[in-house]
XYZ file of C-alpha atoms in Angstrom:
125
model
C 166.843 101.790 145.250
C 166.265 103.093 148.769
C 162.977 101.859 150.210
C 161.059 104.223 152.461
C 158.219 103.379 154.830
C 155.625 106.143 154.755
C 152.981 106.017 157.495
C 150.329 108.636 156.798
C 146.593 108.361 157.418
C 145.552 111.371 155.295
C 144.960 109.857 151.838
C 145.742 113.013 149.845
C 148.946 113.699 151.772
C 149.981 110.036 151.488
C 149.466 110.136 147.720
C 151.266 113.456 147.322
C 154.287 112.360 149.368
C 154.418 108.956 147.685
C 154.446 110.555 144.233
C 157.064 113.150 145.199
C 159.382 110.612 146.811
C 158.980 108.209 143.892
C 159.956 111.010 141.493
C 162.989 111.625 143.718
C 164.165 108.056 143.229
C 162.767 106.266 146.275
C 160.651 103.139 146.451
C 157.789 104.070 148.811
C 155.780 101.563 150.821
C 152.787 103.419 152.261
C 150.650 102.335 155.195
C 147.781 104.270 156.788
C 147.888 102.620 160.227
C 150.682 102.086 162.716
C 150.146 98.381 163.289
C 150.217 97.663 159.549
C 153.423 99.713 159.243
C 155.078 97.709 162.004
C 154.001 94.454 160.351
C 155.487 95.650 157.048
C 158.761 96.563 158.771
C 158.999 93.029 160.132
C 159.005 91.749 156.530
C 160.826 94.475 154.609
C 164.169 96.148 155.369
C 163.451 99.865 154.968
C 166.194 102.485 154.693
C 164.104 105.163 156.471
C 160.630 105.821 157.861
C 158.405 108.888 157.580
C 155.625 108.732 160.175
C 152.670 110.971 160.915
C 152.317 111.606 164.639
C 148.513 111.295 164.481
C 147.461 107.843 163.308
C 144.102 106.153 163.865
C 145.398 103.182 165.854
C 148.746 104.147 167.423
C 150.600 107.401 168.006
C 153.516 108.092 165.702
C 155.957 107.981 168.613
C 154.760 104.462 169.468
C 155.297 103.366 165.871
C 158.721 104.998 165.881
C 159.738 103.238 169.091
C 158.622 99.866 167.718
C 160.460 100.413 164.432
C 163.607 101.329 166.353
C 163.324 98.091 168.332
C 163.458 96.283 164.973
C 166.287 98.416 163.542
C 168.272 100.659 165.915
C 169.868 102.648 163.086
C 166.712 103.359 161.096
C 166.452 107.064 160.230
C 163.000 108.276 161.283
C 161.160 111.456 160.369
C 158.038 112.386 162.366
C 155.454 114.641 160.708
C 153.217 116.775 162.900
C 150.823 119.669 162.444
C 151.352 121.009 165.959
C 154.257 122.720 167.644
C 154.847 120.758 170.809
C 157.649 121.016 173.327
C 156.983 117.391 174.364
C 157.361 116.139 170.780
C 160.520 118.211 170.301
C 162.057 116.869 173.523
C 161.127 113.278 172.678
C 162.495 113.644 169.142
C 165.805 114.986 170.408
C 166.081 112.211 172.973
C 165.499 109.392 170.479
C 167.206 111.060 167.483
C 164.140 111.576 165.324
C 163.793 114.490 162.931
C 160.533 116.455 163.160
C 158.898 117.871 160.032
C 155.913 120.186 160.247
C 152.759 119.648 158.214
C 152.053 120.387 155.553
C 155.314 118.647 154.729
C 157.353 120.324 152.029
C 157.928 117.491 149.548
C 161.254 118.802 148.280
C 162.498 119.357 151.858
C 161.604 115.770 152.751
C 163.282 114.355 149.627
C 166.421 116.407 150.304
C 166.483 115.302 153.962
C 166.174 111.656 152.936
C 168.855 111.953 150.241
C 171.240 113.623 152.688
C 170.546 111.021 155.391
C 170.786 107.872 153.289
C 173.848 106.562 151.507
C 173.757 106.711 147.729
C 172.525 103.449 146.214
C 175.318 101.191 145.033
C 175.517 100.750 141.291
C 176.664 97.336 140.150
C 179.725 97.454 137.969
C 180.013 95.181 134.959
C 183.615 94.080 134.614
């Protein structure tokens, strides 16, 4: 099962996204602060990260940069409520996909499924 790191400080949005992604077949590890997310990524090999740009302790771009230093190929999705040229330019430069809040749960699940390889099923021979 593909494990996803979700970093979202809004409790209702975190719960909603966690439930939607779980229904879509992902294992979701949710953190509400950037530093805790980075600590989790040092212990767990995630297949992708979904990060809110506005966190209480670090900015989402800082979390993204740190996660990329741990895993260069990690697909990252940044969620933001504001249209910002600076965020768009940064995202393009570091190959991060930007999703606008409120995040459409089905759009996020589809984006993750299309980005990640299908899980390998063990064959019994």
